[in-house]
Short mmCIF file of C-alpha atoms in Angstrom, two decimals:
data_model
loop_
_atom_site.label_atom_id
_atom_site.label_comp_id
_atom_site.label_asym_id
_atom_site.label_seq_id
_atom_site.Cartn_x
_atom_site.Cartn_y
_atom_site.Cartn_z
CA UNK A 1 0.00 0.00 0.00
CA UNK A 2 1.51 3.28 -0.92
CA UNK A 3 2.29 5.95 2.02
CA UNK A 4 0.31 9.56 0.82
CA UNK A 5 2.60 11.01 3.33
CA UNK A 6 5.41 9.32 1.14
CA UNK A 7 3.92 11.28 -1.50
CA UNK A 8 4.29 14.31 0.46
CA UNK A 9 7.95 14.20 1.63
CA UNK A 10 8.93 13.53 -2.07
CA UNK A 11 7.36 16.68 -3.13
CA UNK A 12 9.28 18.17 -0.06
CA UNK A 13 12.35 17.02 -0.72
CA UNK A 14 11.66 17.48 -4.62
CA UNK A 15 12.11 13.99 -5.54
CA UNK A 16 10.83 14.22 -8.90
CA UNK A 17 11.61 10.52 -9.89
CA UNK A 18 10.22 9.03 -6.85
CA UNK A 19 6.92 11.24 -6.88
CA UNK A 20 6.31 9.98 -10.14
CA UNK A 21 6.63 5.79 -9.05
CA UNK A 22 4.69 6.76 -5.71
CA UNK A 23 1.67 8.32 -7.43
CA UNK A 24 1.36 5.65 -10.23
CA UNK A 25 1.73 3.11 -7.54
CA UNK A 26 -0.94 4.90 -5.58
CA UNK A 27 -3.40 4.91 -8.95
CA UNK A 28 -2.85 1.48 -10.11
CA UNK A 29 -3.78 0.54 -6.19
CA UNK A 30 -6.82 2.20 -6.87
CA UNK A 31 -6.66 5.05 -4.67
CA UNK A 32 -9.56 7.77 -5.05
CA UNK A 33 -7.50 10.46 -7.29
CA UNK A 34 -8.50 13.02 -4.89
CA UNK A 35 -7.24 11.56 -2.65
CA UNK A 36 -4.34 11.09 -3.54
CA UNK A 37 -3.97 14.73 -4.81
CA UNK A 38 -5.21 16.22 -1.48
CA UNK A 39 -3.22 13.85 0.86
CA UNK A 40 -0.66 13.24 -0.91
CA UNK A 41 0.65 15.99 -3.50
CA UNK A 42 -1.05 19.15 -1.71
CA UNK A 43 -0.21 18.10 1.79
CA UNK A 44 3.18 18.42 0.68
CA UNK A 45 3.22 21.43 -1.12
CA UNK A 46 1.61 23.03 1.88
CA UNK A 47 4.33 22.47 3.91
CA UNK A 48 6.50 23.81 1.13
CA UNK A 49 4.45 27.16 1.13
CA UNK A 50 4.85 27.22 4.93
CA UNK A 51 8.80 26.49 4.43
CA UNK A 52 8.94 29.43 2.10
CA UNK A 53 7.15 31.60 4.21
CA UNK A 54 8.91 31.27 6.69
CA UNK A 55 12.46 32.34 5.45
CA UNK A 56 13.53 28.09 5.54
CA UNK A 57 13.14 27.34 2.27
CA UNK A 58 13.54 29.97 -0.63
CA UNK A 59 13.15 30.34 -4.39
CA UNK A 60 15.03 26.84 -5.53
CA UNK A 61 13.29 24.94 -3.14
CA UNK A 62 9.94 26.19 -4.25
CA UNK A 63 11.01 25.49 -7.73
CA UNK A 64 12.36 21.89 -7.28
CA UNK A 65 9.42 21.31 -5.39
CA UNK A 66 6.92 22.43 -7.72
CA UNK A 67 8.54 20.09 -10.63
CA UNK A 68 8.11 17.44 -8.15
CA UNK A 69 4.25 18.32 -7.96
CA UNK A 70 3.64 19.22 -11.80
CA UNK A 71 5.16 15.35 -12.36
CA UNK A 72 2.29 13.83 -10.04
CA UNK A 73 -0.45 16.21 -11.32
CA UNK A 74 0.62 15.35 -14.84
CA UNK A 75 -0.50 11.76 -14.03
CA UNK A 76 -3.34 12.59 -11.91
CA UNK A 77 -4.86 15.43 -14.71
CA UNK A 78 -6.51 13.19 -17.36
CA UNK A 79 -8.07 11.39 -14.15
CA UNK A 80 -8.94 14.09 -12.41
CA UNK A 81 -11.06 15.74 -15.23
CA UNK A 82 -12.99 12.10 -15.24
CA UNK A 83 -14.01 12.55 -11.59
CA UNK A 84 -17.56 14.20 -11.14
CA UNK A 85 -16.74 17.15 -8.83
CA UNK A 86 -16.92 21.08 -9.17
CA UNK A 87 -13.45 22.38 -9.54
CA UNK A 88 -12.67 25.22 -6.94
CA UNK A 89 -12.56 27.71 -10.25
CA UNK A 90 -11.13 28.64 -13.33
CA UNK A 91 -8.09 30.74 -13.88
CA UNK A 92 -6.16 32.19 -17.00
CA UNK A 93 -2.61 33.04 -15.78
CA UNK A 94 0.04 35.18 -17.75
CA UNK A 95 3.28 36.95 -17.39
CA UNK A 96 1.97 40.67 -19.05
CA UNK A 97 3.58 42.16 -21.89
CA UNK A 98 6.75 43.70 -21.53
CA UNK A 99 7.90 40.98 -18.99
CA UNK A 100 9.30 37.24 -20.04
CA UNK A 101 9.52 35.86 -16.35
CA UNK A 102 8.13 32.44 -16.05
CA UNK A 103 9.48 30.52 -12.86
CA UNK A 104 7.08 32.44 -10.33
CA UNK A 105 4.16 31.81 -12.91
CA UNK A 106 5.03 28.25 -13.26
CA UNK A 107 5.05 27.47 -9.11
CA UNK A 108 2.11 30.17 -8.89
CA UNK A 109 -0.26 27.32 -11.65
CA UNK A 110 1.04 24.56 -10.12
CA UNK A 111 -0.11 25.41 -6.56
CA UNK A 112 -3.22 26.76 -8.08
CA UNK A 113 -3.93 22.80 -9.49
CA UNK A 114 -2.86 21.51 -6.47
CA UNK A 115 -5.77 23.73 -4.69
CA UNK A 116 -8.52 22.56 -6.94
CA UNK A 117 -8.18 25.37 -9.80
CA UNK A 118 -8.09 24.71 -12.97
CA UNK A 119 -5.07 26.90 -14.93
CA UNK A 120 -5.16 27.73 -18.40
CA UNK A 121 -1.24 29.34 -18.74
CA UNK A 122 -1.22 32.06 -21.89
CA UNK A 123 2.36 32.45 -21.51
CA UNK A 124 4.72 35.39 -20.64
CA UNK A 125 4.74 39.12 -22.81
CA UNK A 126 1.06 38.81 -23.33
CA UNK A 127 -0.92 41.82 -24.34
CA UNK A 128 -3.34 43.10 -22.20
CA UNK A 129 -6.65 42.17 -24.23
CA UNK A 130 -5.79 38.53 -24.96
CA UNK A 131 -5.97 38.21 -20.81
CA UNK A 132 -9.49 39.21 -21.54
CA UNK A 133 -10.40 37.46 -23.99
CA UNK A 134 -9.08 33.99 -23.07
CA UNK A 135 -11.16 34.89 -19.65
CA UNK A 136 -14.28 35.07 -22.10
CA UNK A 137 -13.39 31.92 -24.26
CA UNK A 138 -12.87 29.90 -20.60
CA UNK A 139 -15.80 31.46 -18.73
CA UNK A 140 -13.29 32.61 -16.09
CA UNK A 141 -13.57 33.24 -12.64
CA UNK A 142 -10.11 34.66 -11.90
CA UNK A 143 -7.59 36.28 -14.34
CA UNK A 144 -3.81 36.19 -12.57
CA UNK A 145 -1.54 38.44 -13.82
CA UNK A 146 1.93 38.15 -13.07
CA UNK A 147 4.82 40.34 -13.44
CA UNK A 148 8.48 41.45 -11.73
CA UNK A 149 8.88 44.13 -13.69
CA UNK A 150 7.02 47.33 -12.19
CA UNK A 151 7.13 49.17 -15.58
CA UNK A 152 3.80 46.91 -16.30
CA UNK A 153 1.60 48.31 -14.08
CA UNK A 154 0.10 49.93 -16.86
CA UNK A 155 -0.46 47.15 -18.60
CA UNK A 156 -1.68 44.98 -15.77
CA UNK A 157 -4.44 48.23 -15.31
CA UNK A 158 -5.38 48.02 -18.76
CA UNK A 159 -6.49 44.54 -18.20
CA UNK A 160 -8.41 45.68 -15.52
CA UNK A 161 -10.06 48.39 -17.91
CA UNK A 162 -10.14 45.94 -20.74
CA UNK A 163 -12.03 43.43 -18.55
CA UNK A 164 -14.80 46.13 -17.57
CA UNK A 165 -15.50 47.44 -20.36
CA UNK A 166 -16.10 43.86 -21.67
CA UNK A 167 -18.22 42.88 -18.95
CA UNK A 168 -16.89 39.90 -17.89
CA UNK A 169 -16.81 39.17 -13.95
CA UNK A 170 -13.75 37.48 -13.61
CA UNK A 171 -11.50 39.07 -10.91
CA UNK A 172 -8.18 40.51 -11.44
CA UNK A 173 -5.70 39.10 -9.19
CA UNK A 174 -1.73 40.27 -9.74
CA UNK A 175 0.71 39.04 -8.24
CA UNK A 176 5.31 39.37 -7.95
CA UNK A 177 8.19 40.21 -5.57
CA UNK A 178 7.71 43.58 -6.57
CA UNK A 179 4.42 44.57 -6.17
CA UNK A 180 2.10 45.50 -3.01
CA UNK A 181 -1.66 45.63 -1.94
CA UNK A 182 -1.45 49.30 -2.59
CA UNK A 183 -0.17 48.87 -6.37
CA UNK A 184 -2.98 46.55 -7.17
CA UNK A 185 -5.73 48.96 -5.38
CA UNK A 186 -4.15 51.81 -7.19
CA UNK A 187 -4.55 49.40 -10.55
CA UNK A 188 -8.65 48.73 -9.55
CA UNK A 189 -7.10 45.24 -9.06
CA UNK A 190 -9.51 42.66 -6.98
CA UNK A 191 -6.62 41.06 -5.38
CA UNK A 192 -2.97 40.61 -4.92
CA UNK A 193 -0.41 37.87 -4.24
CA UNK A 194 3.19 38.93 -2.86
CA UNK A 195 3.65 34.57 -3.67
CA UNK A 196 2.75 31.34 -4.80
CA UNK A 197 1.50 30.21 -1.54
CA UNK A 198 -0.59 33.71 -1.22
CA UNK A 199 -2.10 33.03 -4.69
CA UNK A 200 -3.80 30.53 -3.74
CA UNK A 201 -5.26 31.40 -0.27
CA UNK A 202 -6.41 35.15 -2.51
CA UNK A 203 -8.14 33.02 -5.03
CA UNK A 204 -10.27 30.91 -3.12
CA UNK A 205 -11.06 34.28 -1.49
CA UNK A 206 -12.00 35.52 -4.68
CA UNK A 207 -14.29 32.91 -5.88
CA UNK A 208 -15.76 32.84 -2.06
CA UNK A 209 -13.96 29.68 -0.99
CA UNK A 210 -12.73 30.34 2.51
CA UNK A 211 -9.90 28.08 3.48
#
């Protein structure tokens, strides 16, 4: 029988190969994938968001560890879209234009998966509208705009504007090292991430999930 908690030190230590046997194991056992998921790949994560948080683990950590994760969660996506239950929400994540910076964006999807979301990445440089319209193609409930560069605040406000004028109620959540709660009210922003780990408590706030 395969340890979740197993599961979960791998993704802490960011054992990417042994991650990948453990969850296989764990689905050809027949384990309920959200189980598995929730016990196994986010329990570990979370402690990897705590870790980060608190000044013991930093950037490379977070980024082995979330290759760890993205290698379970590549086996457990094609089962997890079988299972019958409501996602926590949809999100359309991008880097905004005039930035190329991709690691934060990567760990900030991942963790969003890991927390029930479902992540449709449009990539780094992205131009304000096509934040908007993906939102519209995917029926969005968050758009997560991510950035290091603080030249692209005006950019990141135009997809605010962009997404009013359109009429679409997805929320605006930004999010990177150099950006506060004040830039994103001054932006009309709905929320605001300083991290991965944050991201993910600010969305469920968003789409009213408390926890």
């Amino acid at each position: 029988m395969v340890d979740l908690a197993g599961i979960a030190r791998g993704i802490i230590k960011a054992d990417i190969d042994g991650v990948r046997e453990m969850v296989q194991m764990a689905i050809d056992e027949g384990l309920e994938i959200q189980t598995i998921l929730k016990e196994g790949l986010v329990s570990g994560m979370s402690v990897v968001g705590e870790k980060f948080e608190s000044g013991e683990f930093f950037l490379p950590e977070m980024t082995a560890a979330s290759r760890a994760m993205k290698e379970g969660l590549n086996l457990l996506g094609p089962l997890l879209k079988r299972v019958d239950e409501k996602n926590t929400g949809i999100v359309i994540l991008g880097t905004i234009k005039g930035d190329v910076h991709d690691i934060g964006k990567g760990i900030v999807g991942t963790m969003l998966e890991g927390g029930g979301f479902m992540v449709t990445d449009i990539g780094v440089d992205v131009e304000p509208y096509k934040f908007v319209e993906a939102a519209k193609e995917r029926n969005a409930d968050i758009i997560g705009v991510s950035a290091l560069l603080t030249t692209t605040m005006v950019g990141m406000k135009k997809v605010v504007e962009l997404g009013r004028e359109a009429g679409i109620t997805a929320r605006v959540m930004i999010g990177g090292a150099s950006f506060t709660a004040e830039d994103a009210e001054e932006i009309g922003a709905d929320g605001y991430a300083p991290d991965a780990p944050a991201s993910v408590r600010e969305a469920k706030k968003l789409v009213g999930h408390r926890g």
